Coordinates of C-alpha atoms in Angstrom, one line a residue:
Chain A
X1 CA 82.5 246.0 70.9
X2 CA 79.7 244.6 68.7
X3 CA 78.6 242.1 71.2
X4 CA 77.6 244.7 73.8
X5 CA 73.9 244.1 73.6
X6 CA 74.2 240.3 73.7
X7 CA 76.0 240.2 77.0
X8 CA 74.7 243.2 78.9
X9 CA 76.0 242.3 82.4
X10 CA 79.7 241.8 81.9
X11 CA 79.7 244.9 79.7
X12 CA 78.0 246.9 82.3
X13 CA 80.7 245.9 84.8
X14 CA 83.4 246.7 82.3
X15 CA 82.0 250.2 81.8
X16 CA 81.7 250.7 85.6
X17 CA 85.3 249.7 86.0
X18 CA 86.5 251.8 83.2
X19 CA 84.8 254.7 84.8
X20 CA 87.3 254.3 87.6
X21 CA 90.4 254.5 85.4
X22 CA 91.2 257.9 86.9
X23 CA 90.9 256.5 90.4
X24 CA 93.2 253.7 89.6
X25 CA 95.8 256.1 88.2
X26 CA 95.6 258.2 91.3
X27 CA 96.1 255.1 93.4
X28 CA 99.3 254.3 91.5
X29 CA 100.7 257.7 90.9
X30 CA 101.6 258.6 94.5
X31 CA 103.7 255.5 95.3
X32 CA 105.2 255.8 91.8
X33 CA 106.2 259.3 92.6
X34 CA 107.8 258.1 95.9
X35 CA 109.7 255.4 94.0
X36 CA 110.9 257.7 91.3
X37 CA 112.0 260.2 93.9
X38 CA 114.0 257.5 95.7
X39 CA 115.7 256.3 92.5
X40 CA 116.4 259.9 91.4
X41 CA 118.0 260.8 94.7
X42 CA 120.2 257.7 94.9
X43 CA 121.2 257.9 91.2
X44 CA 122.0 261.6 91.3
X45 CA 124.0 261.5 94.5
X46 CA 126.0 258.4 93.2
X47 CA 126.8 260.2 89.9
X48 CA 127.9 263.3 91.7
X49 CA 130.0 261.5 94.4
X50 CA 131.3 258.4 92.6
X51 CA 131.6 259.8 89.0
X52 CA 132.0 263.5 89.9
X53 CA 129.7 264.4 86.9
X54 CA 128.5 267.5 88.7
X55 CA 129.1 269.2 92.1
X56 CA 127.4 267.4 94.9
X57 CA 126.0 270.7 96.3
X58 CA 124.3 271.4 93.0
X59 CA 122.9 267.8 93.1
X60 CA 121.7 268.3 96.7
X61 CA 119.9 271.6 96.1
X62 CA 118.4 270.2 92.8
X63 CA 117.1 267.2 94.7
X64 CA 115.7 269.2 97.5
X65 CA 113.7 271.1 94.8
X66 CA 112.6 267.8 93.2
X67 CA 111.5 266.7 96.7
X68 CA 109.3 269.7 97.1
X69 CA 107.8 269.1 93.7
X70 CA 107.3 265.4 94.5
X71 CA 105.7 266.1 97.9
X72 CA 103.5 268.8 96.4
X73 CA 102.3 266.4 93.7
X74 CA 101.6 263.7 96.3
X75 CA 99.7 266.1 98.5
X76 CA 97.6 267.3 95.5
X77 CA 96.8 263.8 94.5
X78 CA 96.1 262.9 98.2
X79 CA 93.7 265.9 98.5
X80 CA 91.9 264.8 95.3
X81 CA 91.6 261.3 96.8
X82 CA 90.2 262.7 100.1
X83 CA 87.5 264.5 98.1
X84 CA 86.8 261.3 96.1
X85 CA 86.5 259.4 99.4
X86 CA 84.1 262.2 100.4
X87 CA 84.5 261.5 104.1
X88 CA 84.6 265.1 105.1
X89 CA 81.1 265.9 104.0
X90 CA 79.4 262.6 104.6
X91 CA 81.3 261.4 107.7
X92 CA 80.9 257.9 106.4
X93 CA 84.2 255.9 106.6
X94 CA 83.4 252.5 105.1
X95 CA 81.9 251.3 101.9
X96 CA 80.4 247.9 102.6
X97 CA 78.2 247.7 99.5
X98 CA 79.4 246.7 96.1
X99 CA 77.7 249.5 94.2
X100 CA 79.5 251.8 91.8
X101 CA 79.4 254.7 94.3
X102 CA 80.8 252.6 97.1
X103 CA 83.6 251.4 94.7
X104 CA 84.3 255.0 93.7
X105 CA 84.6 256.1 97.3
X106 CA 86.6 253.0 98.4
X107 CA 89.2 253.8 95.8
X108 CA 89.4 257.3 97.1
X109 CA 89.8 255.9 100.6
X110 CA 92.6 253.6 99.5
X111 CA 94.3 256.3 97.4
X112 CA 94.3 258.6 100.5
X113 CA 96.1 256.0 102.7
X114 CA 98.6 255.3 99.9
X115 CA 99.2 259.0 99.5
X116 CA 99.9 259.3 103.2
X117 CA 102.5 256.5 103.1
X118 CA 104.1 257.9 100.0
X119 CA 104.4 261.3 101.6
X120 CA 106.0 259.8 104.7
X121 CA 108.4 257.8 102.5
X122 CA 109.3 260.8 100.4
X123 CA 110.0 262.9 103.6
X124 CA 112.3 260.1 105.0
X125 CA 114.2 260.0 101.7
X126 CA 114.6 263.8 101.7
X127 CA 115.8 264.0 105.3
X128 CA 119.4 263.0 104.5
X129 CA 119.5 265.7 101.8
X130 CA 118.6 268.3 104.4
X131 CA 120.9 267.0 107.2
X132 CA 124.0 265.7 105.4
X133 CA 126.2 267.7 103.2
X134 CA 128.9 266.5 100.8
X135 CA 129.6 262.9 99.9
X136 CA 130.7 261.4 103.2
Chain B
X1 CA 119.0 238.8 128.1
X2 CA 115.5 237.7 127.3
X3 CA 116.9 234.6 125.6
X4 CA 118.9 233.6 128.6
X5 CA 115.9 234.2 130.9
X6 CA 113.9 231.9 128.7
X7 CA 116.7 229.3 128.8
X8 CA 116.8 229.6 132.6
X9 CA 113.1 229.2 132.7
X10 CA 113.3 226.1 130.5
X11 CA 116.0 224.7 132.7
X12 CA 113.8 225.3 135.7
X13 CA 111.0 223.6 133.9
X14 CA 113.1 220.5 133.0
X15 CA 114.4 220.3 136.5
X16 CA 110.8 220.4 137.7
X17 CA 109.8 217.6 135.3
X18 CA 112.8 215.5 136.4
X19 CA 111.7 215.8 140.0
X20 CA 108.2 214.7 139.0
X21 CA 109.5 211.7 137.0
X22 CA 111.5 210.6 140.0
X23 CA 108.5 210.9 142.3
X24 CA 106.5 208.5 140.2
X25 CA 105.7 205.1 141.9
X26 CA 108.6 202.7 141.5
X27 CA 106.6 199.9 139.8
X28 CA 105.9 202.0 136.6
X29 CA 108.6 202.2 134.0
X30 CA 109.0 204.7 131.2
X31 CA 107.5 202.3 128.7
X32 CA 104.1 201.9 130.3
X33 CA 103.3 205.5 130.9
X34 CA 99.8 205.7 129.4
X35 CA 99.6 209.4 128.7
X36 CA 101.2 212.7 129.4
X37 CA 102.6 213.1 132.8
X38 CA 100.6 215.9 134.5
X39 CA 102.9 218.8 134.5
X40 CA 102.9 221.7 136.9
X41 CA 104.8 224.9 136.5
X42 CA 107.8 224.7 138.7
X43 CA 108.0 227.4 141.2
X44 CA 109.8 228.4 144.3
X45 CA 112.8 230.4 145.1
X46 CA 115.2 228.0 143.3
X47 CA 113.9 229.1 139.8
X48 CA 113.9 232.7 140.8
X49 CA 117.5 232.4 142.0
X50 CA 118.4 230.7 138.7
X51 CA 116.9 233.5 136.7
X52 CA 118.6 236.1 138.7
X53 CA 121.9 234.3 138.4
X54 CA 121.4 234.0 134.6
X55 CA 120.7 237.8 134.4
X56 CA 123.7 238.7 136.5
X57 CA 125.9 236.4 134.4
X58 CA 124.6 237.9 131.2
X59 CA 124.9 241.5 132.4
X60 CA 128.5 240.7 133.3
X61 CA 129.0 240.1 129.5
X62 CA 128.2 243.8 129.0
X63 CA 131.5 244.7 130.6
X64 CA 135.0 244.1 129.2
X65 CA 137.4 245.8 126.8
X66 CA 135.3 245.3 123.7
X67 CA 131.9 246.6 124.8
X68 CA 129.9 249.4 123.2
X69 CA 127.9 249.4 126.4
X70 CA 130.8 250.7 128.4
X71 CA 131.7 253.8 126.3
X72 CA 135.2 255.3 126.8
X73 CA 135.0 258.1 124.3
X74 CA 132.9 260.9 123.0
X75 CA 131.7 259.0 119.9
X76 CA 130.9 255.8 121.8
X77 CA 128.9 257.9 124.3
X78 CA 126.8 259.4 121.6
X79 CA 126.0 256.0 120.2
X80 CA 125.4 254.6 123.7
X81 CA 122.8 257.3 124.3
X82 CA 121.0 256.5 121.1
X83 CA 121.1 252.8 121.9
X84 CA 119.8 253.2 125.5
X85 CA 117.1 255.6 124.3
X86 CA 115.9 253.1 121.7
X87 CA 116.1 250.3 124.2
X88 CA 114.1 252.3 126.8
X89 CA 111.6 253.2 124.1
X90 CA 111.3 249.6 123.1
X91 CA 110.7 248.5 126.7
X92 CA 108.0 251.2 127.2
X93 CA 106.3 250.2 123.9
X94 CA 106.4 246.5 124.9
X95 CA 104.9 247.2 128.3
X96 CA 102.2 249.4 126.7
X97 CA 101.3 246.9 124.1
X98 CA 101.1 244.0 126.6
X99 CA 99.3 246.3 129.0
X100 CA 96.7 247.0 126.3
X101 CA 96.3 243.3 125.6
X102 CA 95.9 242.6 129.3
X103 CA 93.5 245.5 129.8
X104 CA 91.2 244.8 126.9
X105 CA 91.2 241.1 127.3
X106 CA 90.9 240.8 131.1
X107 CA 90.0 244.0 132.7
X108 CA 87.8 245.8 130.2
X109 CA 86.6 243.2 127.7
X110 CA 83.6 245.2 126.5
X111 CA 83.3 246.1 122.8
X112 CA 85.4 249.1 121.7
X113 CA 83.5 251.9 119.8
X114 CA 84.3 252.0 116.2
X115 CA 85.4 255.6 116.3
X116 CA 87.8 254.9 119.2
X117 CA 89.2 251.9 117.4
X118 CA 89.8 253.9 114.3
X119 CA 91.5 256.7 116.2
X120 CA 93.7 254.1 117.9
X121 CA 94.8 252.6 114.6
X122 CA 95.4 256.1 113.0
X123 CA 97.3 257.5 116.1
X124 CA 99.0 254.3 117.3
X125 CA 99.6 252.7 113.9
X126 CA 100.4 255.6 111.6
X127 CA 101.0 259.0 113.3
X128 CA 103.1 257.9 116.3
X129 CA 105.3 255.4 114.4
X130 CA 105.9 257.9 111.6
X131 CA 106.9 260.6 114.1
X132 CA 109.1 258.3 116.2
X133 CA 110.9 256.7 113.2
X134 CA 111.3 260.2 111.7
X135 CA 112.8 261.5 115.0
X136 CA 115.2 258.5 115.2
X137 CA 116.2 259.1 111.6
X138 CA 116.9 262.8 112.2
X139 CA 118.9 261.9 115.4
X140 CA 120.9 259.2 113.5
X141 CA 121.6 261.5 110.6
X142 CA 122.8 264.3 112.8
X143 CA 125.2 261.8 114.5
X144 CA 126.7 260.7 111.1
X145 CA 128.8 263.8 110.3
X146 CA 130.2 263.8 113.9
X147 CA 132.0 260.5 113.1
X148 CA 134.1 262.3 110.6
X149 CA 134.8 265.7 112.1
X150 CA 138.4 267.0 111.8
X151 CA 140.9 265.9 114.4
X152 CA 143.4 267.8 116.6
X153 CA 146.3 267.0 114.3
X154 CA 147.3 263.4 114.6
X155 CA 146.3 261.2 111.7
X156 CA 146.6 257.4 111.7
X157 CA 146.5 255.5 108.4
X158 CA 145.2 251.9 108.9
X159 CA 145.5 249.4 106.1
X160 CA 143.5 246.1 106.4
X161 CA 145.4 243.0 105.5
X162 CA 144.3 239.3 105.7
X163 CA 144.3 239.2 108.8
X164 CA 146.2 242.0 110.4
X165 CA 146.5 245.8 110.4
X166 CA 149.2 248.0 109.0
X167 CA 149.3 251.2 111.1
X168 CA 151.1 254.4 110.2
X169 CA 151.1 257.4 112.6
X170 CA 151.3 260.8 111.0
X171 CA 151.7 263.4 113.7
X172 CA 151.5 267.1 112.6
X173 CA 154.8 268.7 111.6
X174 CA 156.7 265.5 110.9
X175 CA 158.0 264.3 107.6
X176 CA 157.5 260.6 107.2
X177 CA 155.0 258.4 108.9
X178 CA 155.8 256.2 112.0
X179 CA 155.1 252.6 111.0
X180 CA 153.7 250.1 113.4
X181 CA 151.2 247.2 113.3
X182 CA 148.4 245.5 115.1
X183 CA 148.1 247.9 118.0
X184 CA 146.7 251.4 117.9
X185 CA 147.6 254.0 120.6
X186 CA 145.6 257.1 121.0
X187 CA 145.9 260.2 123.2
X188 CA 143.0 260.7 125.6
X189 CA 141.0 263.9 125.2
X190 CA 142.2 264.6 121.7
X191 CA 140.5 263.8 118.4
X192 CA 142.5 261.6 116.1
X193 CA 141.6 261.1 112.4
X194 CA 141.8 257.7 110.7
X195 CA 142.4 257.1 107.0
X196 CA 141.3 253.6 106.2
X197 CA 142.2 251.5 103.3
X198 CA 142.4 247.8 102.5
X199 CA 144.6 245.4 100.6
X200 CA 142.5 242.7 98.9
X201 CA 139.1 242.4 100.5
X202 CA 136.7 244.6 102.5
X203 CA 137.4 244.9 106.2
X204 CA 135.7 247.0 108.8
X205 CA 137.5 249.0 111.5
X206 CA 135.8 248.9 114.9
X207 CA 136.8 249.7 118.4
X208 CA 133.3 249.3 120.1
X209 CA 134.3 251.1 123.4
X210 CA 135.5 254.2 121.4
X211 CA 133.0 254.6 118.6
X212 CA 131.2 253.4 115.5
X213 CA 132.7 251.3 112.8
X214 CA 133.9 252.1 109.3
X215 CA 134.4 249.8 106.3
X216 CA 137.8 249.6 104.6
X217 CA 137.8 249.1 100.9
X218 CA 140.6 248.1 98.5
X219 CA 141.4 251.0 96.2
X220 CA 139.3 253.5 98.2
X221 CA 139.9 255.7 101.2
X222 CA 137.4 256.0 104.0
X223 CA 137.7 258.3 107.0
X224 CA 136.6 258.5 110.5
X225 CA 137.7 260.2 113.7
X226 CA 137.7 259.2 117.4
X227 CA 138.0 261.1 120.6
X228 CA 138.7 258.7 123.4
X229 CA 138.4 260.1 126.9
X230 CA 139.2 257.3 129.4
X231 CA 142.8 256.0 129.4
X232 CA 142.9 252.2 129.2
X233 CA 143.2 249.1 127.0
X234 CA 140.4 248.3 124.6
X235 CA 139.9 245.8 121.9
X236 CA 139.3 246.5 118.3
X237 CA 137.9 243.9 115.9
X238 CA 137.4 243.5 112.2
X239 CA 133.6 243.7 111.7
X240 CA 133.3 242.6 108.1
X241 CA 133.8 239.0 107.2
X242 CA 137.1 238.8 105.4
X243 CA 138.1 235.2 105.1
X244 CA 139.2 232.2 107.2
X245 CA 140.7 234.1 110.1
X246 CA 138.3 237.0 110.2
X247 CA 137.4 236.3 113.8
X248 CA 141.1 236.5 114.7
X249 CA 141.6 239.8 113.1
X250 CA 141.7 242.0 116.2
X251 CA 144.0 244.5 117.8
X252 CA 144.6 246.3 121.1
X253 CA 143.6 250.0 121.3
X254 CA 145.5 251.7 124.0
X255 CA 144.3 255.1 125.2
X256 CA 147.0 257.1 127.0
X257 CA 147.2 260.4 128.8
X258 CA 148.5 262.9 126.1
X259 CA 152.0 263.4 127.5
X260 CA 152.5 259.7 127.9
X261 CA 151.3 259.2 124.3
X262 CA 153.7 261.9 123.0
X263 CA 156.6 260.2 124.7
X264 CA 155.5 256.8 123.5
X265 CA 155.2 258.0 119.9
X266 CA 158.7 259.5 120.1
X267 CA 160.1 256.2 121.2
X268 CA 158.1 254.3 118.5
X269 CA 159.7 256.5 115.8
X270 CA 163.2 255.2 116.8
X271 CA 165.0 252.2 115.3
X272 CA 164.9 248.7 116.8
X273 CA 166.9 248.3 120.0
X274 CA 169.9 246.0 119.7
X275 CA 169.6 242.8 121.8
X276 CA 170.8 243.2 125.4
X277 CA 171.2 239.7 126.7
X278 CA 172.8 236.5 125.4
X279 CA 169.6 234.7 124.7
X280 CA 168.3 237.7 122.8
X281 CA 171.5 237.8 120.8
X282 CA 171.1 234.2 119.9
X283 CA 167.5 235.0 119.0
X284 CA 168.7 237.7 116.7
X285 CA 170.8 235.1 114.9
X286 CA 167.9 232.7 114.6
X287 CA 165.8 235.6 113.2
X288 CA 168.4 236.1 110.5
X289 CA 169.0 232.4 109.9
X290 CA 165.3 231.6 109.4
X291 CA 164.8 234.5 107.0
X292 CA 162.3 236.4 109.1
X293 CA 163.5 239.6 107.5
X294 CA 162.2 238.5 104.2
X295 CA 158.7 239.5 105.4
X296 CA 159.2 241.7 108.5
X297 CA 160.8 245.0 109.0
X298 CA 163.0 245.8 112.0
X299 CA 164.0 249.4 111.4
X300 CA 167.7 250.0 111.9
X301 CA 168.6 246.4 110.8
X302 CA 168.9 244.7 107.4
X303 CA 165.3 243.5 107.8
X304 CA 163.3 245.9 105.6
X305 CA 160.6 243.7 104.0
X306 CA 157.0 244.8 104.2
X307 CA 155.1 241.6 103.5
X308 CA 154.1 241.1 107.2
X309 CA 153.7 243.3 110.2
X310 CA 156.5 245.7 111.2
X311 CA 158.2 244.2 114.3
X312 CA 160.5 247.2 115.2
X313 CA 158.8 247.7 118.6
X314 CA 156.8 244.4 119.0
X315 CA 158.1 244.1 122.6
X316 CA 155.9 247.0 123.6
X317 CA 152.7 245.5 122.2
X318 CA 150.1 243.9 124.4
X319 CA 149.2 241.1 121.9
X320 CA 150.7 239.3 119.0
X321 CA 149.2 237.8 115.8
X322 CA 146.7 240.7 115.6
X323 CA 145.1 240.2 118.9
X324 CA 145.4 236.4 118.7
X325 CA 147.6 235.8 121.7
X326 CA 149.0 237.7 124.7
X327 CA 152.6 238.9 124.4
X328 CA 154.5 236.7 126.9
X329 CA 157.6 234.8 125.8
X330 CA 155.5 231.6 125.8
X331 CA 152.9 233.3 123.6
X332 CA 155.5 234.4 121.0
X333 CA 157.1 230.9 121.0
X334 CA 153.7 229.3 120.5
X335 CA 152.8 231.6 117.7
X336 CA 156.1 230.9 115.8
X337 CA 155.7 227.2 116.1
X338 CA 151.9 226.9 115.5
X339 CA 151.1 229.9 113.3
X340 CA 148.6 228.2 111.0
X341 CA 146.9 226.3 113.8
X342 CA 146.4 229.5 115.7
X343 CA 145.3 231.5 112.6
X344 CA 143.9 229.4 109.8
X345 CA 145.2 230.2 106.2
X346 CA 147.6 232.8 107.5
X347 CA 150.4 233.7 105.1
X348 CA 153.2 233.4 107.7
X349 CA 154.6 229.8 107.7
X350 CA 155.0 228.0 111.0
X351 CA 158.4 227.0 112.2
X352 CA 157.9 223.6 113.8
X353 CA 161.5 222.6 113.3
X354 CA 162.8 225.1 115.8
X355 CA 163.9 223.6 119.1
X356 CA 162.2 224.8 122.3
X357 CA 165.4 226.5 123.4
X358 CA 165.7 228.3 120.0
X359 CA 162.1 229.4 120.2
X360 CA 162.7 230.8 123.6
X361 CA 165.8 232.7 122.4
X362 CA 163.8 234.1 119.4
X363 CA 161.0 235.1 121.7
X364 CA 163.4 236.7 124.1
X365 CA 164.9 238.7 121.2
X366 CA 161.5 239.9 120.0
X367 CA 160.2 240.7 123.5
X368 CA 163.3 242.9 124.0
X369 CA 162.3 245.0 120.9
X370 CA 160.8 247.8 123.0

């Protein structure tokens, strides 16, 4: 980064974007949790039912526990995203300007919506665990 | 139904255009039409009548022995309720959406406040669908285990072949199974368990009027149970593409009052009846001469092979060739003579060299196996 002073504008943008690293992670983490939860559920139940590696009831209870953890994590990240969006204190929903603050709050807005979808998806994946017992 | 109504509408439209073309002045020909003929939406009672006729014709298709829309058992009723609820919901949703479009474009075209629009998106686009899909998911998941609840004793093992069904009844308290094929009889008001397997490819066992379907896999057992309520004849059909004659892999499902069923099953367990008439006796000789016993079993005779369907009581069945034809003498003769034409790639060879009289005798013998 020796050329920082020679090209101030691109570097400024880069710094502003890198300040949002946490927001981008938050945006990604909730759908990733949902996806991993789905794969974990399918894989564990398959291994219990098709390969009989462990009892299906143990798998089911373990996965219900994992679902609670996954949902808790998504809710926690979702709550942090709401706070980043800052809509509850300002009442401002949209971020039409391209300033750093707008960008920061927009990412919070997007992360909130993605967290909501991820939570719904995780709940849907968990429902068969709660309602169906055994392998059939 | 919507598709047929659209078709009827198109037909009305075409009929209308035809009438307009005919009403053109006689000196113009099709070649010197300068531009598009002014069209007018056809109207009048004729089109309405056509649409009503189309709807009635289409609704008539909901009837019949292979319809999930006319449930004849507990399991089919549960699925029917789910289906009609979803259909009703879809209609309400469709009316609501189109009502909104009409209301906001024609009746109340003023600008919508941003807050109201956002609430509409959040409630109508996120909250309501999530709750409705979730509710349907919970409903569907609670129905799933019901398809496999334990029966009242009778178990039927069904093995899918290309393209027919091996059937083995295992009533409680008996030693060996009672072997049959291509027709399944069930006692009304009792729950019967099915154990499903397959020979070479995946099939799917489905009697729409009695319940949901279940896949049949080679080397793996699947289970389901059915509780039919209304005695009658229904049609089952393989519901998983399984080769050239998949569409012809069907069977009759006969629901009987329990006492009648018990009597029938007792008779089904007996050996094949010896031929009673001359023509049937001749037919028996033809059966032996042509080597039919190399593939088929007739219990109580020297024919014990298990390549093809068990024919011990074929005379009682309502169809032959796994639901391919009826079970009259003519049907049996037609089947033996034109097997491959009736059921492409079937393993059973046709017997085109048999004389019509011989075919009739053979059919008479088989029909007598009650």
